[in-house]
Tab-separated table of C-alpha atoms in Angstrom:
chain	number	residue	atom	x	y	z
T	1377	UNK	CA	-16.904	17.694	-3.855
T	1378	UNK	CA	-18.761	14.453	-3.234
T	1379	UNK	CA	-19.451	12.370	-6.339
T	1380	UNK	CA	-19.217	8.930	-4.765
T	1381	UNK	CA	-22.068	6.603	-5.628
T	1382	UNK	CA	-23.664	4.187	-3.205
T	1383	UNK	CA	-22.234	0.682	-2.774
T	1384	UNK	CA	-24.605	-1.105	-5.123
T	1385	UNK	CA	-24.358	1.488	-7.859
T	1386	UNK	CA	-20.589	1.608	-7.662
T	1387	UNK	CA	-20.294	-2.168	-7.801
T	1388	UNK	CA	-22.330	-2.100	-10.996
T	1389	UNK	CA	-20.128	0.586	-12.489
T	1390	UNK	CA	-16.993	-1.335	-11.592
T	1391	UNK	CA	-18.348	-4.489	-13.104
T	1392	UNK	CA	-18.564	-2.621	-16.392
T	1393	UNK	CA	-15.393	-0.959	-16.460
T	1394	UNK	CA	16.023	5.265	9.302
T	1395	UNK	CA	15.671	8.607	7.710
T	1396	UNK	CA	18.334	9.983	5.401
T	1397	UNK	CA	18.309	12.736	2.835
T	1398	UNK	CA	16.538	11.329	-0.186
T	1399	UNK	CA	18.865	9.844	-2.750
T	1400	UNK	CA	18.535	10.371	-6.469
T	1401	UNK	CA	16.260	7.826	-8.132
T	1402	UNK	CA	17.977	4.511	-8.803
T	1403	UNK	CA	17.678	4.880	-12.573
T	1404	UNK	CA	16.380	7.470	-14.942
T	1405	UNK	CA	14.607	4.666	-16.776
T	1406	UNK	CA	11.384	3.290	-15.309
T	1407	UNK	CA	10.801	0.153	-17.339
T	1408	UNK	CA	7.418	-1.448	-16.833
T	1409	UNK	CA	5.683	1.905	-16.331
T	1410	UNK	CA	2.968	3.234	-18.637
T	1411	UNK	CA	4.807	6.347	-19.967
T	1412	UNK	CA	2.130	8.981	-19.151
T	1413	UNK	CA	2.275	7.894	-15.497
T	1414	UNK	CA	5.994	8.483	-15.004
T	1415	UNK	CA	5.526	12.103	-13.912
T	1416	UNK	CA	3.158	10.925	-11.150
T	1417	UNK	CA	5.309	7.986	-10.031
T	1418	UNK	CA	6.627	9.286	-6.709
T	1419	UNK	CA	8.121	6.033	-5.396
T	1420	UNK	CA	8.797	2.742	-7.164
T	1421	UNK	CA	10.533	-0.305	-5.677
T	1422	UNK	CA	11.416	-3.258	-7.915
T	1423	UNK	CA	13.906	-4.799	-5.459
T	1424	UNK	CA	16.556	-4.988	-8.173
T	1425	UNK	CA	18.341	-1.879	-6.843
T	1426	UNK	CA	19.966	-2.309	-3.423
T	1427	UNK	CA	21.730	0.789	-2.158
T	1428	UNK	CA	25.408	0.406	-3.130
T	1429	UNK	CA	27.263	-1.102	-0.189
T	1430	UNK	CA	24.080	-1.692	1.817
T	1431	UNK	CA	21.786	-4.441	0.496
T	1432	UNK	CA	19.527	-4.001	3.535
T	1433	UNK	CA	18.151	-0.863	1.868
T	1434	UNK	CA	16.322	-0.455	-1.441
T	1435	UNK	CA	16.748	2.524	-3.763
T	1436	UNK	CA	13.725	4.279	-5.208
T	1437	UNK	CA	13.220	4.324	-8.989
T	1438	UNK	CA	10.489	6.940	-8.715
T	1439	UNK	CA	10.771	10.732	-8.672
T	1440	UNK	CA	11.246	11.142	-4.938
T	1441	UNK	CA	14.332	9.027	-4.316
T	1442	UNK	CA	12.899	7.754	-1.028
T	1443	UNK	CA	15.125	4.888	0.109
T	1444	UNK	CA	13.403	2.223	2.205
T	1445	UNK	CA	14.770	-0.229	4.776
T	1446	UNK	CA	14.377	-3.998	4.618
T	1447	UNK	CA	13.555	-4.384	8.290
T	1448	UNK	CA	14.937	-7.274	10.376
T	1449	UNK	CA	15.757	-9.564	7.435
T	1450	UNK	CA	17.997	-7.200	5.496
T	1451	UNK	CA	19.599	-8.683	2.392
T	1452	UNK	CA	18.135	-12.126	3.203
T	1453	UNK	CA	14.723	-10.723	2.284
T	1454	UNK	CA	15.793	-10.442	-1.357
T	1455	UNK	CA	14.716	-13.597	-3.172
T	1456	UNK	CA	14.689	-14.767	-6.758
T	1457	UNK	CA	11.278	-15.740	-8.062
T	1458	UNK	CA	11.221	-16.814	-11.679
T	1459	UNK	CA	9.958	-14.202	-14.091
T	1460	UNK	CA	9.787	-11.643	-11.284
T	1461	UNK	CA	13.584	-11.839	-10.957
T	1462	UNK	CA	14.208	-10.439	-7.458
T	1463	UNK	CA	11.290	-9.894	-5.122
T	1464	UNK	CA	11.064	-9.213	-1.399
T	1465	UNK	CA	10.052	-11.861	1.126
T	1466	UNK	CA	7.957	-10.705	4.084
T	1467	UNK	CA	7.025	-12.944	7.007
T	1468	UNK	CA	6.236	-13.418	10.664
T	1469	UNK	CA	9.411	-14.750	12.272
T	1470	UNK	CA	8.235	-16.025	15.675
T	1471	UNK	CA	4.502	-16.693	16.032
T	1472	UNK	CA	4.842	-17.699	19.680
T	1473	UNK	CA	6.444	-14.609	21.236
T	1474	UNK	CA	5.904	-10.860	21.345
T	1475	UNK	CA	8.829	-9.081	19.724
T	1476	UNK	CA	10.091	-6.911	16.888
T	1477	UNK	CA	11.568	-9.463	14.512
T	1478	UNK	CA	9.026	-9.728	11.689
T	1479	UNK	CA	10.319	-9.164	8.181
T	1480	UNK	CA	8.774	-5.992	6.755
T	1481	UNK	CA	9.951	-2.881	4.928
T	1482	UNK	CA	9.493	0.863	4.774
T	1483	UNK	CA	10.646	4.172	6.174
T	1484	UNK	CA	9.537	6.314	9.112
T	1485	UNK	CA	10.239	9.792	10.482
T	1486	UNK	CA	8.275	11.392	13.316
T	1487	UNK	CA	8.764	14.783	11.638
T	1488	UNK	CA	7.604	13.622	8.221
T	1489	UNK	CA	9.520	12.424	5.168
T	1490	UNK	CA	10.243	15.498	2.993
T	1491	UNK	CA	10.835	13.446	-0.151
T	1492	UNK	CA	7.190	12.310	0.027
T	1493	UNK	CA	5.885	15.889	-0.114
T	1494	UNK	CA	3.933	15.111	-3.286
T	1495	UNK	CA	1.357	13.546	-0.962
T	1496	UNK	CA	1.123	16.743	1.122
T	1497	UNK	CA	-2.157	18.516	0.247
T	1498	UNK	CA	-2.730	15.938	-2.489
T	1499	UNK	CA	-5.933	15.480	-4.478
T	1500	UNK	CA	-5.327	11.774	-4.975
T	1501	UNK	CA	-3.096	8.726	-4.705
T	1502	UNK	CA	-2.649	5.249	-6.157
T	1503	UNK	CA	-0.904	2.276	-4.559
T	1504	UNK	CA	-0.130	-0.803	-6.624
T	1505	UNK	CA	2.190	-3.764	-6.988
T	1506	UNK	CA	2.627	-7.496	-7.335
T	1507	UNK	CA	1.699	-9.759	-4.410
T	1508	UNK	CA	2.129	-13.497	-3.832
T	1509	UNK	CA	0.879	-15.291	-0.721
T	1510	UNK	CA	3.543	-17.791	0.395
T	1511	UNK	CA	2.425	-18.932	3.843
T	1512	UNK	CA	-0.408	-19.031	6.335
T	1513	UNK	CA	-2.304	-15.761	6.611
T	1514	UNK	CA	-3.386	-14.081	8.818
T	1515	UNK	CA	-0.631	-14.766	11.340
T	1516	UNK	CA	-0.949	-15.632	15.033
T	1517	UNK	CA	-1.424	-12.513	17.159
T	1518	UNK	CA	1.684	-12.173	19.330
T	1519	UNK	CA	0.163	-9.289	21.312
T	1520	UNK	CA	-2.507	-11.356	23.084
T	1521	UNK	CA	-2.075	-14.210	25.549
T	1522	UNK	CA	-4.419	-16.550	23.660
T	1523	UNK	CA	-2.331	-18.751	21.313
T	1524	UNK	CA	-5.364	-19.229	19.060
T	1525	UNK	CA	-5.806	-15.509	18.359
T	1526	UNK	CA	-4.908	-14.257	14.906
T	1527	UNK	CA	-4.360	-10.729	13.638
T	1528	UNK	CA	-7.397	-9.167	12.007
T	1529	UNK	CA	-5.358	-7.853	9.072
T	1530	UNK	CA	-2.607	-8.806	6.629
T	1531	UNK	CA	-0.320	-5.903	5.755
T	1532	UNK	CA	0.381	-5.118	2.109
T	1533	UNK	CA	1.447	-1.508	1.368
T	1534	UNK	CA	0.546	1.837	2.870
T	1535	UNK	CA	1.356	5.541	2.904
T	1536	UNK	CA	1.391	6.960	6.440
T	1537	UNK	CA	-0.404	10.098	7.580
T	1538	UNK	CA	1.444	13.205	8.738
T	1539	UNK	CA	0.714	12.329	12.378
T	1540	UNK	CA	1.098	8.549	12.163
T	1541	UNK	CA	2.636	6.413	14.894
T	1542	UNK	CA	3.664	3.943	12.196
T	1543	UNK	CA	0.209	2.428	11.806
T	1544	UNK	CA	-2.209	5.206	10.788
T	1545	UNK	CA	-2.453	5.739	7.044
T	1546	UNK	CA	-3.401	8.253	4.375
T	1547	UNK	CA	-3.685	5.493	1.766
T	1548	UNK	CA	-3.613	1.748	2.306
T	1549	UNK	CA	-3.875	-1.445	0.270
T	1550	UNK	CA	-4.428	-4.284	2.708
T	1551	UNK	CA	-6.489	-7.277	3.771
T	1552	UNK	CA	-8.575	-6.416	6.834
T	1553	UNK	CA	-11.548	-7.677	8.804
T	1554	UNK	CA	-14.778	-6.101	7.598
T	1555	UNK	CA	-17.728	-7.068	9.802
T	1556	UNK	CA	-16.147	-10.424	10.635
T	1557	UNK	CA	-14.871	-11.277	7.142
T	1558	UNK	CA	-11.365	-10.676	5.810
T	1559	UNK	CA	-11.421	-8.632	2.606
T	1560	UNK	CA	-8.986	-6.933	0.249
T	1561	UNK	CA	-9.505	-3.210	0.819
T	1562	UNK	CA	-8.505	0.290	-0.119
T	1563	UNK	CA	-8.543	2.371	3.067
T	1564	UNK	CA	-8.042	6.120	2.880
T	1565	UNK	CA	-7.937	9.090	5.226
T	1566	UNK	CA	-8.026	12.635	3.887
T	1567	UNK	CA	-7.475	14.636	7.097
T	1568	UNK	CA	-4.870	13.600	9.674
T	1569	UNK	CA	-6.527	12.397	12.868
T	1570	UNK	CA	-9.944	12.296	11.243
T	1571	UNK	CA	-12.187	9.523	9.950
T	1572	UNK	CA	-11.182	6.985	7.336
T	1573	UNK	CA	-13.207	5.373	4.581
T	1574	UNK	CA	-12.835	1.803	3.338
T	1575	UNK	CA	-13.727	0.315	-0.030
T	1576	UNK	CA	-13.829	-3.476	0.346
T	1577	UNK	CA	-13.759	-6.054	-2.438
T	1578	UNK	CA	-16.814	-8.314	-2.517
T	1579	UNK	CA	-14.785	-11.304	-3.738
T	1580	UNK	CA	-13.278	-13.650	-1.133
T	1581	UNK	CA	-9.755	-12.479	-0.370
T	1582	UNK	CA	-8.254	-15.920	-0.987
T	1583	UNK	CA	-9.832	-15.903	-4.421
T	1584	UNK	CA	-8.343	-12.478	-5.112
T	1585	UNK	CA	-4.940	-13.638	-3.824
T	1586	UNK	CA	-4.644	-17.417	-4.292
T	1587	UNK	CA	-1.699	-19.133	-2.644
T	1588	UNK	CA	1.620	-19.155	-4.511
T	1589	UNK	CA	0.285	-17.018	-7.370
T	1590	UNK	CA	1.524	-13.589	-8.409
T	1591	UNK	CA	-1.347	-11.091	-8.578
T	1592	UNK	CA	-1.217	-7.419	-9.522
T	1593	UNK	CA	-3.342	-5.214	-7.252
T	1594	UNK	CA	-4.048	-1.494	-7.345
T	1595	UNK	CA	-5.965	0.836	-5.038
T	1596	UNK	CA	-6.950	4.370	-6.051
T	1597	UNK	CA	-7.960	7.288	-3.831
T	1598	UNK	CA	-9.644	10.481	-5.067
T	1599	UNK	CA	-9.661	12.810	-2.069
T	1600	UNK	CA	-11.709	15.460	-3.889
T	1601	UNK	CA	-14.651	13.283	-4.930
T	1602	UNK	CA	-14.487	10.708	-2.137
T	1603	UNK	CA	-14.166	7.828	-4.599
T	1604	UNK	CA	-11.932	4.794	-4.238
T	1605	UNK	CA	-11.456	1.704	-6.382
T	1606	UNK	CA	-9.645	-1.633	-6.417
T	1607	UNK	CA	-8.179	-3.484	-9.399
T	1608	UNK	CA	-6.892	-7.032	-9.869
T	1609	UNK	CA	-4.685	-7.693	-12.882
T	1610	UNK	CA	-5.929	-4.463	-14.432
T	1611	UNK	CA	-9.631	-5.195	-14.034
T	1612	UNK	CA	-11.955	-3.496	-11.513
T	1613	UNK	CA	-12.839	-5.444	-8.383
T	1614	UNK	CA	-16.513	-4.899	-7.485
T	1615	UNK	CA	-16.979	-3.868	-3.885
T	1616	UNK	CA	-18.664	-1.628	-1.362
T	1617	UNK	CA	-17.971	1.259	0.995
T	1618	UNK	CA	-18.071	0.395	4.687
T	1619	UNK	CA	-18.818	3.870	6.085
T	1620	UNK	CA	-22.014	5.715	5.219
T	1621	UNK	CA	-22.151	9.449	4.635
T	1622	UNK	CA	-19.149	11.702	4.136
T	1623	UNK	CA	-16.333	10.545	6.465
T	1624	UNK	CA	-13.700	12.499	4.522
T	1625	UNK	CA	-15.680	15.736	4.779
T	1626	UNK	CA	-15.573	16.547	1.066
T	1627	UNK	CA	-19.036	18.095	0.757
T	1628	UNK	CA	-19.174	21.881	0.372
T	1629	UNK	CA	-16.505	24.546	0.217
T	1630	UNK	CA	-13.601	24.957	-0.035
T	1631	UNK	CA	-12.844	23.123	-3.270
T	1632	UNK	CA	-10.946	21.174	-4.331
T	1633	UNK	CA	-10.616	18.836	-1.371
T	1634	UNK	CA	-7.076	17.682	-0.610
T	1635	UNK	CA	-5.240	15.773	2.093
T	1636	UNK	CA	-3.743	17.444	5.149
T	1637	UNK	CA	-0.852	19.791	4.361
T	1638	UNK	CA	1.633	17.519	6.114
T	1639	UNK	CA	4.413	15.318	4.782
T	1640	UNK	CA	3.649	11.620	5.272
T	1641	UNK	CA	5.650	10.088	8.074
T	1642	UNK	CA	6.676	7.262	5.788
T	1643	UNK	CA	5.760	4.085	3.965
T	1644	UNK	CA	4.902	0.700	5.437
T	1645	UNK	CA	5.199	-2.608	3.593
T	1646	UNK	CA	4.230	-6.030	4.921
T	1647	UNK	CA	3.024	-4.827	8.317
T	1648	UNK	CA	2.840	-1.736	10.475
T	1649	UNK	CA	5.491	0.244	12.357
T	1650	UNK	CA	8.392	0.465	9.889
T	1651	UNK	CA	10.428	2.130	12.672
T	1652	UNK	CA	10.440	-1.362	14.235
T	1653	UNK	CA	9.257	-0.498	17.737
T	1654	UNK	CA	6.191	-2.745	17.458
T	1655	UNK	CA	4.937	-5.464	15.144
T	1656	UNK	CA	1.405	-5.800	13.777
T	1657	UNK	CA	-0.327	-7.491	10.857
T	1658	UNK	CA	2.588	-9.330	9.211
T	1659	UNK	CA	2.234	-10.783	5.739
T	1660	UNK	CA	3.668	-14.180	4.867
T	1661	UNK	CA	4.105	-13.242	1.250
T	1662	UNK	CA	6.323	-11.859	-1.472
T	1663	UNK	CA	6.002	-8.458	-3.133
T	1664	UNK	CA	7.499	-6.770	-6.162
T	1665	UNK	CA	7.056	-3.681	-8.304
T	1666	UNK	CA	5.530	-1.538	-5.563
T	1667	UNK	CA	4.369	1.870	-6.793
T	1668	UNK	CA	3.097	5.013	-5.073
T	1669	UNK	CA	1.567	7.646	-7.377
T	1670	UNK	CA	0.272	11.106	-6.470
T	1671	UNK	CA	-3.088	10.866	-8.208
T	1672	UNK	CA	-5.941	8.420	-8.660
T	1673	UNK	CA	-5.617	6.381	-11.840
T	1674	UNK	CA	-8.600	5.944	-14.128
T	1675	UNK	CA	-9.856	2.427	-14.937
T	1676	UNK	CA	-8.228	2.647	-18.375
T	1677	UNK	CA	-4.898	3.720	-16.875
T	1678	UNK	CA	-5.042	0.873	-14.348
T	1679	UNK	CA	-5.554	-1.618	-17.174
T	1680	UNK	CA	-2.741	-0.140	-19.262
T	1681	UNK	CA	-0.333	-0.040	-16.320
T	1682	UNK	CA	-1.014	-3.726	-15.653
T	1683	UNK	CA	-0.039	-4.508	-19.248
T	1684	UNK	CA	3.204	-2.537	-18.889
T	1685	UNK	CA	3.921	-4.153	-15.504
T	1686	UNK	CA	3.877	-7.576	-17.159
T	1687	UNK	CA	6.735	-6.660	-19.495
C-alpha cells in the first residue's frame, strides 16, 4: 500500500505537524517512556544498567532483553554527563591507521538475533534517542590511503537486516552524504537484499545536531505505506525522499506490506560492524536513551515521547 506523498508535499505536511541467550529486561519499570508505547518498546538502553559483573555489556530495559556489547572501550565508554547521568561515549580511536579499535556498541549474529524477532515481518519501526556531538565529525577515513579523505557518514543507531554483514540495515538513523551534502536521515529497507529508501532532513546537519548539545532524534518507518519521518526534540523535521518511485515495492497485493520474515542480525550504534571485524563511519559523540520500537510512531506520539524522555 503506497500512501507516501512527494517530497514537497510531505515537507509541507511535516512543517504543520557476542551473542548470548537474551536476558530478562533490566527492570520492569521503563521510566521516561510514554506509557502506551511500552508494549512496542522492544529494546531500550539508558546506560545505567551494566550487566552484573560485566560493565562492558549493557542490559536491555525493553521487552526483548537484548544485551549489547560496548565494543573496544568497554566500561570506559560509560561517562557521566550532567542531567543525563550516565551516557555512552563513542569515538574514533586512531584516525591515522586502519584497524578495529573504534568505540562503538551493538550486537551481531550471522544467524539472526532471536530476541529481535519483533522486527521479523514487521509493519513498522521507530528508532530514537539522545545524541550529543563531542568531537570532529565526520572522521578521517582509515580505509583509504589519502590522509585527507573523510567518511561519508556518521553512525548513530541502526537495526540490521536479516542478511546483514554488519553494515546493511532494515532501519537506520544516521548522518550520511546525500548528493554531496551531509544530512540527518532515516534510511529503511523493507526486503533483505533489495532497495532502500532515504528520507533526508532539509536542515543543515550541524544545525540539527549542534556541538556539545544534547538533542533528541527519532526516525519512523512505515513499511506498509512507504512513509518515513524524522523528529528533533519532538517536532517534525521537514525533508525529502531521495529515491523516486516505489523502492520498497509496496504497491499492489499482497497487503499489508511487511519486512522480510527474518530475524535482524543485530543492532549497531556509533558505527557499522558491531562484530568488530571492520570499522566504518565512527561517531565522535555521546548517546543515551536509545530506543527501538516495532511500529512507526505518529507525530503526536513522537512529541509526547520527547516530553517523557525529558523527565
